[in-house]
Amino acid sequence: MRTELGRVSGPNGEVALWRRTADDGALVTELVVDGVFAMDDVDTSTERALATEALARVAGAELSVLVGGLGLGWTTAAVLRSPGVAEVVVVELEDALLGWAAEGLLPGLPSTSDPRLDLQAGDVAAAFLPGRYDVVLLDVDNGPDFLVHGSNAGLYGAPGLARALGALRPGGVLAIWSADPSPTLLARLADLPGVADAEQLVLPVEREGRVFEYAVLLARRSTA
Ligand SMILES: C[S@@+](CC[C@H](N)C(=O)[O-])C[C@H]1O[C@@H](n2cnc3c(N)ncnc32)[C@H](O)[C@@H]1O
């Protein structure tokens, strides 16, 4: 049984939210962009790891976090659950997702009432204000090698990454989710001026009997 929760056509194409019942009876929510499967919540461990791994690498309280994009809300909710977080700015390209979040339709983020949460519509690339955040989390596409939105290519190139890194305070951490491990992206991050260290976490996820390797890439802005 598969039920459409919402479908909207906007300037970036069509976005649809579906709910289905899995073989084990669990309810699964799917995000479909332009008829192409974007994500579901069968296993959200890596979306949550994007937040927890980055936040584990920054010290201090009153942390300010930028998240792009919202998706089904799992990364954002993991940020809100993490200690020391004072502010979470979430920038999401699709207005429809912000509306569905307000209606409580996103499984990861059933409520948007947390006063630390600032949900904004737009392109996260326009939100890289210099030195503004302790953590910047990017999960806007599949990764550098297989884009849903061609317009996101610039985010994964050296100039785009440099602007994301520049949005960090000294010692802050940039983390990027990728559907595949990417030695190229890791090297690009490590080579950015002002990066103290860069690493790639390869995270296996089992789906329908197959093991997929997703990745979270992390780069720390130097303190100097
Ligand atoms: C795979 S989903 C994110 C999943 C999310 N991490 C979660 O936990 O559910 C990618 C999201 O990024 C949004 N997006 C794509 N390009 C974007 C951009 N340039 N700026 C902001 N959001 C973007 C998409 O509309 C989609 O909602």
CSV table of C-alpha atoms and ligand atoms in Angstrom, one decimal:
chain,number,residue,atom,x,y,z
A,1,MET,CA,0.0,0.0,0.0
A,2,ARG,CA,1.5,3.3,-1.1
A,3,THR,CA,-0.2,6.7,-0.3
A,4,GLU,CA,0.8,10.1,-1.7
A,5,LEU,CA,1.0,12.6,1.2
A,6,GLY,CA,1.8,15.6,-1.1
A,7,ARG,CA,2.9,16.6,-4.5
A,8,VAL,CA,3.9,20.0,-5.7
A,9,SER,CA,5.4,21.4,-8.9
A,10,GLY,CA,7.7,24.3,-8.4
A,11,PRO,CA,10.6,26.1,-10.1
A,12,ASN,CA,12.9,23.2,-9.4
A,13,GLY,CA,10.6,20.6,-10.7
A,14,GLU,CA,8.1,18.3,-9.0
A,15,VAL,CA,8.5,17.1,-5.4
A,16,ALA,CA,6.4,14.3,-3.9
A,17,LEU,CA,6.1,12.7,-0.5
A,18,TRP,CA,4.9,9.1,-0.3
A,19,ARG,CA,4.2,6.7,2.5
A,20,ARG,CA,4.2,3.0,2.1
A,21,THR,CA,4.0,0.0,4.4
A,22,ALA,CA,7.1,-2.2,4.3
A,23,ASP,CA,7.0,-6.0,4.3
A,24,ASP,CA,7.6,-6.0,8.1
A,25,GLY,CA,4.7,-3.6,8.6
A,26,ALA,CA,6.9,-0.6,9.2
A,27,LEU,CA,5.7,2.7,7.7
A,28,VAL,CA,8.3,4.1,5.3
A,29,THR,CA,8.3,7.7,3.9
A,30,GLU,CA,9.8,8.5,0.5
A,31,LEU,CA,10.9,11.7,-1.1
A,32,VAL,CA,10.6,11.7,-4.9
A,33,VAL,CA,12.0,14.5,-7.0
A,34,ASP,CA,11.0,14.8,-10.6
A,35,GLY,CA,9.8,11.2,-10.5
A,36,VAL,CA,13.2,10.0,-9.3
A,37,PHE,CA,13.6,8.4,-5.8
A,38,ALA,CA,15.6,10.9,-3.7
A,39,MET,CA,15.5,9.2,-0.2
A,40,ASP,CA,13.5,7.2,2.2
A,41,ASP,CA,13.7,6.5,5.9
A,42,VAL,CA,14.3,2.7,5.9
A,43,ASP,CA,17.8,3.4,7.5
A,44,THR,CA,18.6,7.0,8.5
A,45,SER,CA,21.8,6.1,10.4
A,46,THR,CA,24.0,8.0,7.9
A,47,GLU,CA,21.8,11.1,7.7
A,48,ARG,CA,22.0,11.2,11.5
A,49,ALA,CA,25.7,10.5,11.5
A,50,LEU,CA,26.3,13.5,9.4
A,51,ALA,CA,25.2,15.6,12.3
A,52,THR,CA,26.6,13.6,15.2
A,53,GLU,CA,30.0,13.0,13.7
A,54,ALA,CA,30.5,16.7,12.9
A,55,LEU,CA,29.2,17.9,16.3
A,56,ALA,CA,31.5,15.4,18.0
A,57,ARG,CA,34.4,17.2,16.5
A,58,VAL,CA,33.6,20.7,17.8
A,59,ALA,CA,34.1,21.9,21.3
A,60,GLY,CA,32.0,24.4,23.3
A,61,ALA,CA,28.4,25.4,24.0
A,62,GLU,CA,26.0,27.8,22.3
A,63,LEU,CA,26.8,26.1,19.0
A,64,SER,CA,25.4,27.5,15.8
A,65,VAL,CA,24.7,25.0,12.9
A,66,LEU,CA,23.7,25.4,9.3
A,67,VAL,CA,22.0,22.5,7.6
A,68,GLY,CA,21.3,22.3,3.8
A,69,GLY,CA,18.8,20.8,3.0
A,70,LEU,CA,15.9,19.6,5.1
A,71,GLY,CA,14.9,16.4,3.3
A,72,LEU,CA,12.8,14.2,5.7
A,73,GLY,CA,14.3,16.0,8.7
A,74,TRP,CA,16.6,13.3,10.2
A,75,THR,CA,19.8,15.3,10.1
A,76,THR,CA,18.1,18.4,11.5
A,77,ALA,CA,16.5,16.4,14.4
A,78,ALA,CA,19.9,14.8,15.2
A,79,VAL,CA,21.4,18.3,15.5
A,80,LEU,CA,18.6,19.4,17.8
A,81,ARG,CA,19.2,16.4,20.0
A,82,SER,CA,23.0,17.1,20.3
A,83,PRO,CA,24.4,18.8,23.4
A,84,GLY,CA,25.4,22.5,23.2
A,85,VAL,CA,23.4,23.4,20.1
A,86,ALA,CA,21.8,26.9,20.5
A,87,GLU,CA,20.8,27.6,16.9
A,88,VAL,CA,20.0,25.5,13.8
A,89,VAL,CA,19.5,27.3,10.5
A,90,VAL,CA,18.1,24.9,7.9
A,91,VAL,CA,18.0,26.1,4.3
A,92,GLU,CA,15.8,24.0,1.9
A,93,LEU,CA,15.4,24.5,-1.8
A,94,GLU,CA,11.8,23.2,-2.0
A,95,ASP,CA,9.1,25.3,-0.4
A,96,ALA,CA,6.9,22.3,-0.3
A,97,LEU,CA,9.1,20.5,2.2
A,98,LEU,CA,8.9,23.4,4.6
A,99,GLY,CA,5.1,23.3,4.3
A,100,TRP,CA,5.0,19.5,4.9
A,101,ALA,CA,7.4,20.0,7.9
A,102,ALA,CA,4.9,22.6,9.4
A,103,GLU,CA,2.1,20.1,8.9
A,104,GLY,CA,4.1,17.4,10.8
A,105,LEU,CA,4.4,15.1,7.7
A,106,LEU,CA,8.2,14.7,7.9
A,107,PRO,CA,9.0,11.6,9.9
A,108,GLY,CA,12.4,12.8,11.1
A,109,LEU,CA,11.1,16.1,12.3
A,110,PRO,CA,7.5,15.7,13.5
A,111,SER,CA,7.4,19.1,15.1
A,112,THR,CA,9.0,22.4,14.1
A,113,SER,CA,8.2,24.2,17.4
A,114,ASP,CA,11.8,24.1,18.8
A,115,PRO,CA,12.7,27.8,19.2
A,116,ARG,CA,16.3,27.1,18.2
A,117,LEU,CA,15.1,26.0,14.7
A,118,ASP,CA,15.1,28.5,11.8
A,119,LEU,CA,13.7,27.0,8.6
A,120,GLN,CA,14.4,29.0,5.5
A,121,ALA,CA,13.6,28.5,1.9
A,122,GLY,CA,16.4,28.9,-0.6
A,123,ASP,CA,19.7,27.6,-1.9
A,124,VAL,CA,22.1,26.8,0.9
A,125,ALA,CA,24.9,28.2,-1.3
A,126,ALA,CA,23.5,31.7,-0.6
A,127,ALA,CA,23.7,31.1,3.1
A,128,PHE,CA,27.5,30.8,3.5
A,129,LEU,CA,27.9,34.0,5.5
A,130,PRO,CA,31.6,34.4,6.5
A,131,GLY,CA,32.6,33.1,9.9
A,132,ARG,CA,28.9,32.6,11.0
A,133,TYR,CA,28.7,28.9,12.0
A,134,ASP,CA,30.4,26.3,14.2
A,135,VAL,CA,29.2,23.5,11.9
A,136,VAL,CA,28.0,23.4,8.3
A,137,LEU,CA,26.2,20.2,7.2
A,138,LEU,CA,25.5,19.6,3.5
A,139,ASP,CA,23.2,16.8,2.3
A,140,VAL,CA,21.6,18.4,-0.7
A,141,ASP,CA,22.4,15.8,-3.3
A,142,ASN,CA,23.7,12.3,-3.8
A,143,GLY,CA,27.2,13.5,-3.8
A,144,PRO,CA,29.7,15.0,-6.3
A,145,ASP,CA,29.4,12.2,-8.8
A,146,PHE,CA,25.7,11.7,-9.3
A,147,LEU,CA,23.7,14.9,-8.9
A,148,VAL,CA,19.9,15.2,-8.8
A,149,HIS,CA,20.1,19.0,-9.4
A,150,GLY,CA,22.9,19.9,-11.8
A,151,SER,CA,22.8,23.4,-10.3
A,152,ASN,CA,24.4,21.8,-7.2
A,153,ALA,CA,27.7,21.0,-9.0
A,154,GLY,CA,29.3,24.2,-7.8
A,155,LEU,CA,28.9,23.2,-4.2
A,156,TYR,CA,31.2,20.3,-4.7
A,157,GLY,CA,33.9,22.2,-6.6
A,158,ALA,CA,36.8,23.9,-4.9
A,159,PRO,CA,35.3,27.4,-5.0
A,160,GLY,CA,32.0,26.2,-3.5
A,161,LEU,CA,33.7,24.2,-0.8
A,162,ALA,CA,35.9,27.2,0.0
A,163,ARG,CA,32.8,29.3,0.5
A,164,ALA,CA,31.2,26.6,2.7
A,165,LEU,CA,34.4,26.4,4.8
A,166,GLY,CA,34.5,30.2,5.0
A,167,ALA,CA,31.1,30.2,6.7
A,168,LEU,CA,32.7,28.4,9.6
A,169,ARG,CA,34.2,30.1,12.7
A,170,PRO,CA,37.9,29.1,13.3
A,171,GLY,CA,37.9,25.4,14.5
A,172,GLY,CA,34.5,24.8,13.0
A,173,VAL,CA,33.6,21.7,10.9
A,174,LEU,CA,32.1,21.2,7.5
A,175,ALA,CA,30.5,17.8,6.8
A,176,ILE,CA,29.1,16.5,3.6
A,177,TRP,CA,27.0,13.4,3.0
A,178,SER,CA,27.7,11.4,-0.1
A,179,ALA,CA,26.0,8.3,-1.6
A,180,ASP,CA,29.5,7.0,-2.5
A,181,PRO,CA,32.9,7.3,-0.9
A,182,SER,CA,34.8,10.0,-2.9
A,183,PRO,CA,38.6,10.2,-2.7
A,184,THR,CA,38.3,13.1,-5.2
A,185,LEU,CA,36.1,15.2,-2.8
A,186,LEU,CA,38.3,14.2,0.1
A,187,ALA,CA,41.4,15.4,-1.7
A,188,ARG,CA,39.6,18.6,-2.7
A,189,LEU,CA,38.7,19.3,0.9
A,190,ALA,CA,42.2,18.5,2.2
A,191,ASP,CA,43.7,20.9,-0.3
A,192,LEU,CA,41.5,23.9,0.5
A,193,PRO,CA,43.4,26.8,2.1
A,194,GLY,CA,42.5,27.0,5.8
A,195,VAL,CA,41.7,23.3,6.3
A,196,ALA,CA,43.4,21.9,9.3
A,197,ASP,CA,42.4,18.3,8.6
A,198,ALA,CA,40.0,16.3,6.4
A,199,GLU,CA,38.7,12.8,6.7
A,200,GLN,CA,36.2,10.4,5.1
A,201,LEU,CA,34.0,8.1,7.1
A,202,VAL,CA,32.7,5.1,5.0
A,203,LEU,CA,29.4,4.0,6.5
A,204,PRO,CA,27.9,0.6,5.4
A,205,VAL,CA,24.1,0.4,5.2
A,206,GLU,CA,22.2,-2.8,4.5
A,207,ARG,CA,19.0,-2.5,2.3
A,208,GLU,CA,17.0,-5.4,1.0
A,209,GLY,CA,19.9,-7.8,1.5
A,210,ARG,CA,22.5,-5.6,-0.2
A,211,VAL,CA,25.2,-3.6,1.5
A,212,PHE,CA,25.7,0.0,0.3
A,213,GLU,CA,28.6,2.2,1.3
A,214,TYR,CA,27.6,5.8,2.0
A,215,ALA,CA,30.1,8.4,3.2
A,216,VAL,CA,30.4,11.4,5.4
A,217,LEU,CA,33.3,13.7,4.5
A,218,LEU,CA,34.6,16.1,7.2
A,219,ALA,CA,36.9,19.1,7.1
A,220,ARG,CA,37.9,21.3,10.0
A,221,ARG,CA,38.7,25.0,9.5
A,222,SER,CA,42.0,25.8,11.1
A,223,THR,CA,42.0,27.9,14.3
A,224,ALA,CA,44.6,30.4,13.0
B,1,LIG,C1,18.7,13.8,0.5
B,1,LIG,S1,17.7,15.1,1.1
B,1,LIG,C2,18.4,15.5,2.6
B,1,LIG,C3,18.1,14.5,3.7
B,1,LIG,C4,18.3,14.9,5.1
B,1,LIG,N1,19.7,14.9,5.4
B,1,LIG,C5,17.5,14.1,6.1
B,1,LIG,O1,18.0,13.8,7.1
B,1,LIG,O2,16.3,13.8,5.8
B,1,LIG,C6,18.3,16.5,0.1
B,1,LIG,C7,17.5,17.8,0.3
B,1,LIG,O3,18.3,18.9,-0.1
B,1,LIG,C8,17.4,19.8,-0.8
B,1,LIG,N2,18.2,20.6,-1.7
B,1,LIG,C9,18.8,20.3,-2.9
B,1,LIG,N3,19.6,21.2,-3.3
B,1,LIG,C10,19.6,22.2,-2.4
B,1,LIG,C11,20.3,23.4,-2.3
B,1,LIG,N4,21.1,23.9,-3.2
B,1,LIG,N5,20.0,24.2,-1.2
B,1,LIG,C12,19.2,23.7,-0.2
B,1,LIG,N6,18.5,22.6,-0.3
B,1,LIG,C13,18.7,21.8,-1.3
B,1,LIG,C14,16.4,18.8,-1.5
B,1,LIG,O4,15.2,19.5,-1.9
B,1,LIG,C15,16.2,17.8,-0.4
B,1,LIG,O5,15.2,18.2,0.5
